Amino acid sequence: MKKGLVLEGGAMRGLFTAGIIDVMMEAGVEPDGLIGVSAGAAFGCNYKSRQPGRAIRYNTRFARDKRYCSWQSWLKSGDLYNAEFGYHVIPTQYDIFDDAAFDANPMTFIAVCTDVLTGKAVYKQLDKSSPLTYDWIRASASMPLASKVVELEGQKVLDGGVADSIPLAYFESIGYSRNVVILTQPEGYVKAHNSLMPLMRIALRRYPKMIEALDTRHLMYNRQLEYVRQAEREGRCLVIRPDEKLPIGHISHDADEMRRVYDIGRRKGEEMIERIKAFYE
């Protein structure tokens, strides 16, 4: 029986997830594999490197730093979250990512991206840490409009949540039969059609399959929510959700707001930790 951890994205809502997984790491919980989408990959990589606290630490430290996330960065580079500073300078100079621990941890780590040419999911297994690994994680979290298309190893990719927002079915298909699923929306949430589709059609006009995936993403997402609920009813997964809508947007420059969401996640993790341990036994 392989134990999996499935992390939905959600941009800054992912700090809720960061709080939960920090509690899990501190409690010594060791899944066999982790699959992360967007913020789920960007923050989840710290599980494989065994660095609880890192995600909230660097996000609050650089919350108002224009080098990290700013419209100036978007106008200059096409990326709201500065690719070089956020994914290469911070982890190597300011808040060091533990490459050796990442490499030594046998946990499988998969980042989900979307191929803009096909509109299909790309499941990139990342076993060893490297600048290329950082870029695959960045690509998973590169939101359309807020980021330019990322070209890696012959593929053009963006945010994994467009093609596979909650990759429970994929993880089950490769042998993970006991999965903890962390969502960033409360029970009862229903995704609506993207109101920014007119802008998406212009910005991504060279990629019709990506536009199609974005146009139907809400339908895919809501089907996945029902799949998760069914798996939960059948006892195949343990789902952790916020009790109510998280008090943060996709983007935040408010360190206190970030901390509040992270703390909500920590409290939920502490509430659930014994159930998580029992589920994995």
Tab-separated table of C-alpha atoms in Angstrom:
chain	number	residue	atom	x	y	z
A	1	MET	CA	0.000	0.000	0.000
A	2	LYS	CA	1.511	3.307	-1.105
A	3	LYS	CA	0.604	6.381	0.921
A	4	GLY	CA	0.069	9.562	-1.079
A	5	LEU	CA	-0.390	13.252	-0.393
A	6	VAL	CA	-2.354	15.283	-2.971
A	7	LEU	CA	-2.060	19.074	-2.791
A	8	GLU	CA	-4.441	21.337	-4.689
A	9	GLY	CA	-3.233	24.773	-5.786
A	10	GLY	CA	-4.932	28.089	-5.149
A	11	ALA	CA	-2.140	30.680	-5.186
A	12	MET	CA	-1.902	32.323	-1.751
A	13	ARG	CA	-4.619	30.021	-0.400
A	14	GLY	CA	-1.790	27.485	-0.518
A	15	LEU	CA	-0.499	28.920	2.751
A	16	PHE	CA	-3.376	27.012	4.379
A	17	THR	CA	-1.830	23.869	2.925
A	18	ALA	CA	1.621	24.953	4.092
A	19	GLY	CA	0.346	25.155	7.662
A	20	ILE	CA	-1.077	21.635	7.512
A	21	ILE	CA	1.968	20.007	5.964
A	22	ASP	CA	4.255	21.734	8.464
A	23	VAL	CA	2.284	20.065	11.266
A	24	MET	CA	2.545	16.735	9.421
A	25	MET	CA	6.316	17.085	9.017
A	26	GLU	CA	6.771	18.054	12.654
A	27	ALA	CA	4.755	14.973	13.653
A	28	GLY	CA	7.018	12.707	11.595
A	29	VAL	CA	4.382	11.722	9.019
A	30	GLU	CA	6.149	10.305	5.935
A	31	PRO	CA	4.019	9.758	2.806
A	32	ASP	CA	5.519	7.615	0.046
A	33	GLY	CA	4.673	10.214	-2.565
A	34	LEU	CA	3.452	13.784	-2.952
A	35	ILE	CA	1.802	15.322	-5.993
A	36	GLY	CA	1.388	19.093	-6.019
A	37	VAL	CA	-0.393	21.483	-8.334
A	38	SER	CA	0.658	25.128	-8.630
A	39	ALA	CA	1.045	26.434	-5.048
A	40	GLY	CA	0.725	22.812	-3.940
A	41	ALA	CA	3.982	22.099	-5.770
A	42	ALA	CA	5.686	25.377	-4.840
A	43	PHE	CA	5.038	24.847	-1.135
A	44	GLY	CA	4.906	21.046	-1.165
A	45	CYS	CA	8.513	20.726	-2.330
A	46	ASN	CA	9.499	21.732	1.213
A	47	TYR	CA	8.062	18.409	2.406
A	48	LYS	CA	10.597	16.459	0.375
A	49	SER	CA	13.395	18.773	1.562
A	50	ARG	CA	12.144	18.400	5.170
A	51	GLN	CA	11.867	22.152	5.821
A	52	PRO	CA	8.770	22.989	7.875
A	53	GLY	CA	8.213	26.726	8.197
A	54	ARG	CA	10.067	27.670	5.040
A	55	ALA	CA	7.046	28.611	2.902
A	56	ILE	CA	5.530	31.027	5.402
A	57	ARG	CA	8.962	32.414	6.279
A	58	TYR	CA	10.014	33.563	2.818
A	59	ASN	CA	6.522	34.667	1.779
A	60	THR	CA	6.160	36.975	4.758
A	61	ARG	CA	9.755	38.196	4.506
A	62	PHE	CA	9.359	39.226	0.870
A	63	ALA	CA	5.648	40.122	0.925
A	64	ARG	CA	6.290	43.754	-0.066
A	65	ASP	CA	9.546	43.268	-1.940
A	66	LYS	CA	9.100	44.373	-5.563
A	67	ARG	CA	11.719	41.859	-6.605
A	68	TYR	CA	9.441	39.020	-5.490
A	69	CYS	CA	5.958	39.904	-6.736
A	70	SER	CA	5.012	43.177	-8.402
A	71	TRP	CA	3.427	44.757	-11.441
A	72	GLN	CA	6.875	46.126	-12.229
A	73	SER	CA	8.104	42.561	-12.562
A	74	TRP	CA	5.126	41.687	-14.776
A	75	LEU	CA	5.686	44.645	-17.088
A	76	LYS	CA	9.407	43.987	-17.323
A	77	SER	CA	9.485	40.199	-17.604
A	78	GLY	CA	5.947	38.959	-18.209
A	79	ASP	CA	5.911	37.277	-14.775
A	80	LEU	CA	4.084	38.785	-11.810
A	81	TYR	CA	6.153	36.554	-9.533
A	82	ASN	CA	9.718	37.247	-10.608
A	83	ALA	CA	11.066	33.977	-11.958
A	84	GLU	CA	14.738	34.593	-11.289
A	85	PHE	CA	14.377	36.160	-7.854
A	86	GLY	CA	11.623	33.898	-6.557
A	87	TYR	CA	12.870	30.579	-7.856
A	88	HIS	CA	16.639	30.980	-8.068
A	89	VAL	CA	17.801	33.821	-5.792
A	90	ILE	CA	15.632	33.187	-2.718
A	91	PRO	CA	16.310	29.425	-2.534
A	92	THR	CA	20.060	29.817	-3.048
A	93	GLN	CA	20.831	33.047	-1.182
A	94	TYR	CA	18.115	34.190	1.247
A	95	ASP	CA	16.136	31.152	2.438
A	96	ILE	CA	18.244	28.220	1.388
A	97	PHE	CA	16.440	25.243	-0.093
A	98	ASP	CA	18.003	22.032	1.258
A	99	ASP	CA	19.004	20.345	-1.993
A	100	ALA	CA	20.801	17.496	-0.197
A	101	ALA	CA	17.773	16.653	1.943
A	102	PHE	CA	15.483	16.808	-1.115
A	103	ASP	CA	17.775	14.397	-2.975
A	104	ALA	CA	18.131	12.009	-0.042
A	105	ASN	CA	14.412	11.771	0.775
A	106	PRO	CA	12.977	8.702	-1.029
A	107	MET	CA	9.540	10.334	-1.228
A	108	THR	CA	8.338	10.630	-4.825
A	109	PHE	CA	7.593	14.249	-5.717
A	110	ILE	CA	5.521	15.155	-8.781
A	111	ALA	CA	4.691	18.662	-9.995
A	112	VAL	CA	1.699	19.039	-12.323
A	113	CYS	CA	1.861	21.440	-15.266
A	114	THR	CA	-0.331	22.041	-18.315
A	115	ASP	CA	1.089	21.676	-21.830
A	116	VAL	CA	-0.163	24.764	-23.668
A	117	LEU	CA	0.018	23.042	-27.068
A	118	THR	CA	-2.249	20.140	-26.063
A	119	GLY	CA	-4.139	21.484	-23.062
A	120	LYS	CA	-3.261	18.233	-21.267
A	121	ALA	CA	-1.591	17.650	-17.916
A	122	VAL	CA	2.137	17.015	-17.619
A	123	TYR	CA	3.150	15.020	-14.525
A	124	LYS	CA	6.809	15.793	-13.922
A	125	GLN	CA	8.552	13.587	-11.378
A	126	LEU	CA	11.377	15.482	-9.726
A	127	ASP	CA	13.776	13.221	-7.844
A	128	LYS	CA	16.833	15.456	-7.586
A	129	SER	CA	17.074	19.174	-6.874
A	130	SER	CA	18.584	21.424	-9.545
A	131	PRO	CA	17.897	24.757	-11.258
A	132	LEU	CA	15.769	22.799	-13.742
A	133	THR	CA	13.767	21.332	-10.868
A	134	TYR	CA	13.115	24.837	-9.549
A	135	ASP	CA	11.880	25.838	-13.003
A	136	TRP	CA	9.464	22.901	-13.253
A	137	ILE	CA	8.017	23.923	-9.885
A	138	ARG	CA	7.783	27.508	-11.137
A	139	ALA	CA	6.005	26.334	-14.279
A	140	SER	CA	3.435	24.432	-12.209
A	141	ALA	CA	2.615	27.696	-10.402
A	142	SER	CA	2.712	29.985	-13.461
A	143	MET	CA	-0.829	31.325	-13.729
A	144	PRO	CA	-2.107	32.350	-17.171
A	145	LEU	CA	-2.069	36.145	-17.664
A	146	ALA	CA	0.154	36.565	-14.587
A	147	SER	CA	2.969	34.548	-16.170
A	148	LYS	CA	4.477	33.977	-19.553
A	149	VAL	CA	4.643	30.491	-21.060
A	150	VAL	CA	7.557	28.490	-19.628
A	151	GLU	CA	9.674	26.465	-22.049
A	152	LEU	CA	11.346	23.425	-20.456
A	153	GLU	CA	12.864	20.309	-22.005
A	154	GLY	CA	11.071	20.820	-25.301
A	155	GLN	CA	7.684	21.527	-23.754
A	156	LYS	CA	5.714	24.738	-23.321
A	157	VAL	CA	3.875	24.710	-20.015
A	158	LEU	CA	1.859	26.743	-17.516
A	159	ASP	CA	-0.200	26.267	-14.346
A	160	GLY	CA	-1.019	22.612	-13.710
A	161	GLY	CA	-4.402	23.497	-12.262
A	162	VAL	CA	-5.766	24.212	-15.725
A	163	ALA	CA	-5.570	20.554	-16.785
A	164	ASP	CA	-5.670	18.633	-13.490
A	165	SER	CA	-6.553	20.697	-10.437
A	166	ILE	CA	-6.916	17.833	-7.941
A	167	PRO	CA	-4.870	14.903	-9.286
A	168	LEU	CA	-6.269	12.205	-7.004
A	169	ALA	CA	-7.347	9.970	-9.896
A	170	TYR	CA	-3.892	10.193	-11.464
A	171	PHE	CA	-2.153	9.323	-8.202
A	172	GLU	CA	-4.459	6.347	-7.712
A	173	SER	CA	-3.713	5.234	-11.274
A	174	ILE	CA	0.013	4.949	-10.492
A	175	GLY	CA	-0.459	2.935	-7.334
A	176	TYR	CA	-1.174	5.332	-4.459
A	177	SER	CA	-4.143	3.716	-2.740
A	178	ARG	CA	-4.232	5.663	0.559
A	179	ASN	CA	-4.279	9.384	-0.130
A	180	VAL	CA	-4.609	12.447	2.040
A	181	VAL	CA	-6.061	15.236	-0.128
A	182	ILE	CA	-5.666	18.857	0.959
A	183	LEU	CA	-8.086	21.293	-0.688
A	184	THR	CA	-8.043	25.076	-0.389
A	185	GLN	CA	-11.769	25.691	-0.795
A	186	PRO	CA	-14.448	24.776	1.766
A	187	GLU	CA	-17.085	22.078	1.358
A	188	GLY	CA	-19.840	23.215	-0.986
A	189	TYR	CA	-17.606	25.319	-3.209
A	190	VAL	CA	-18.522	25.252	-6.907
A	191	LYS	CA	-16.165	26.765	-9.463
A	192	ALA	CA	-17.729	29.183	-11.944
A	193	HIS	CA	-16.700	29.880	-15.522
A	194	ASN	CA	-13.607	32.074	-15.729
A	195	SER	CA	-14.692	35.692	-16.148
A	196	LEU	CA	-11.281	36.569	-17.629
A	197	MET	CA	-11.725	34.327	-20.672
A	198	PRO	CA	-11.860	37.284	-23.134
A	199	LEU	CA	-8.378	38.319	-21.977
A	200	MET	CA	-7.203	34.697	-21.953
A	201	ARG	CA	-8.279	34.289	-25.570
A	202	ILE	CA	-6.158	37.267	-26.571
A	203	ALA	CA	-3.102	36.461	-24.463
A	204	LEU	CA	-3.037	32.777	-25.452
A	205	ARG	CA	-4.376	33.067	-29.003
A	206	ARG	CA	-1.441	30.989	-30.304
A	207	TYR	CA	-2.548	28.068	-28.130
A	208	PRO	CA	-6.156	27.055	-28.964
A	209	LYS	CA	-6.009	23.843	-26.931
A	210	MET	CA	-4.971	25.815	-23.862
A	211	ILE	CA	-7.847	28.249	-24.417
A	212	GLU	CA	-10.215	25.275	-24.681
A	213	ALA	CA	-8.874	23.837	-21.403
A	214	LEU	CA	-9.272	27.191	-19.657
A	215	ASP	CA	-12.792	27.635	-21.055
A	216	THR	CA	-13.922	24.284	-19.619
A	217	ARG	CA	-11.775	24.257	-16.487
A	218	HIS	CA	-14.713	24.882	-14.183
A	219	LEU	CA	-16.463	21.782	-15.512
A	220	MET	CA	-13.331	19.650	-15.023
A	221	TYR	CA	-12.780	21.032	-11.532
A	222	ASN	CA	-16.332	20.409	-10.366
A	223	ARG	CA	-16.172	16.829	-11.694
A	224	GLN	CA	-12.965	16.329	-9.752
A	225	LEU	CA	-14.586	17.628	-6.580
A	226	GLU	CA	-17.306	15.016	-6.964
A	227	TYR	CA	-14.667	12.321	-7.606
A	228	VAL	CA	-12.921	13.335	-4.378
A	229	ARG	CA	-16.188	13.264	-2.443
A	230	GLN	CA	-16.936	9.771	-3.748
A	231	ALA	CA	-13.456	8.556	-2.844
A	232	GLU	CA	-13.930	10.089	0.600
A	233	ARG	CA	-17.249	8.309	1.067
A	234	GLU	CA	-15.625	5.018	0.063
A	235	GLY	CA	-12.758	5.543	2.499
A	236	ARG	CA	-10.081	5.695	-0.221
A	237	CYS	CA	-8.920	9.157	0.793
A	238	LEU	CA	-8.922	11.508	3.738
A	239	VAL	CA	-9.876	15.038	2.700
A	240	ILE	CA	-8.823	18.149	4.597
A	241	ARG	CA	-10.586	21.418	3.734
A	242	PRO	CA	-10.842	24.860	5.315
A	243	ASP	CA	-14.038	25.266	7.304
A	244	GLU	CA	-14.885	28.458	5.412
A	245	LYS	CA	-13.574	30.598	2.591
A	246	LEU	CA	-9.980	31.563	3.313
A	247	PRO	CA	-9.451	35.300	3.954
A	248	ILE	CA	-6.896	35.896	1.206
A	249	GLY	CA	-6.860	36.468	-2.541
A	250	HIS	CA	-4.726	34.933	-5.258
A	251	ILE	CA	-2.111	37.606	-4.571
A	252	SER	CA	-1.233	39.232	-1.259
A	253	HIS	CA	1.401	41.692	-0.085
A	254	ASP	CA	0.160	41.617	3.513
A	255	ALA	CA	2.402	39.507	5.769
A	256	ASP	CA	-0.181	39.498	8.564
A	257	GLU	CA	-2.854	38.219	6.181
A	258	MET	CA	-0.499	35.473	5.023
A	259	ARG	CA	0.249	34.490	8.602
A	260	ARG	CA	-3.455	34.314	9.462
A	261	VAL	CA	-4.126	31.877	6.613
A	262	TYR	CA	-1.069	29.811	7.501
A	263	ASP	CA	-2.221	29.671	11.127
A	264	ILE	CA	-5.679	28.503	10.029
A	265	GLY	CA	-3.884	25.664	8.261
A	266	ARG	CA	-1.777	24.863	11.304
A	267	ARG	CA	-4.854	24.678	13.519
A	268	LYS	CA	-6.577	22.404	11.025
A	269	GLY	CA	-3.439	20.241	10.838
A	270	GLU	CA	-3.284	19.942	14.630
A	271	GLU	CA	-6.985	19.066	14.685
A	272	MET	CA	-6.496	16.355	12.025
A	273	ILE	CA	-3.048	14.963	12.797
A	274	GLU	CA	-4.179	11.880	14.709
A	275	ARG	CA	-6.700	11.053	11.982
A	276	ILE	CA	-3.965	11.459	9.371
A	277	LYS	CA	-1.656	9.077	11.241
A	278	ALA	CA	-4.432	6.533	11.700
A	279	PHE	CA	-5.435	6.762	8.037
A	280	TYR	CA	-1.893	6.042	6.881
A	281	GLU	CA	-1.426	3.049	9.210
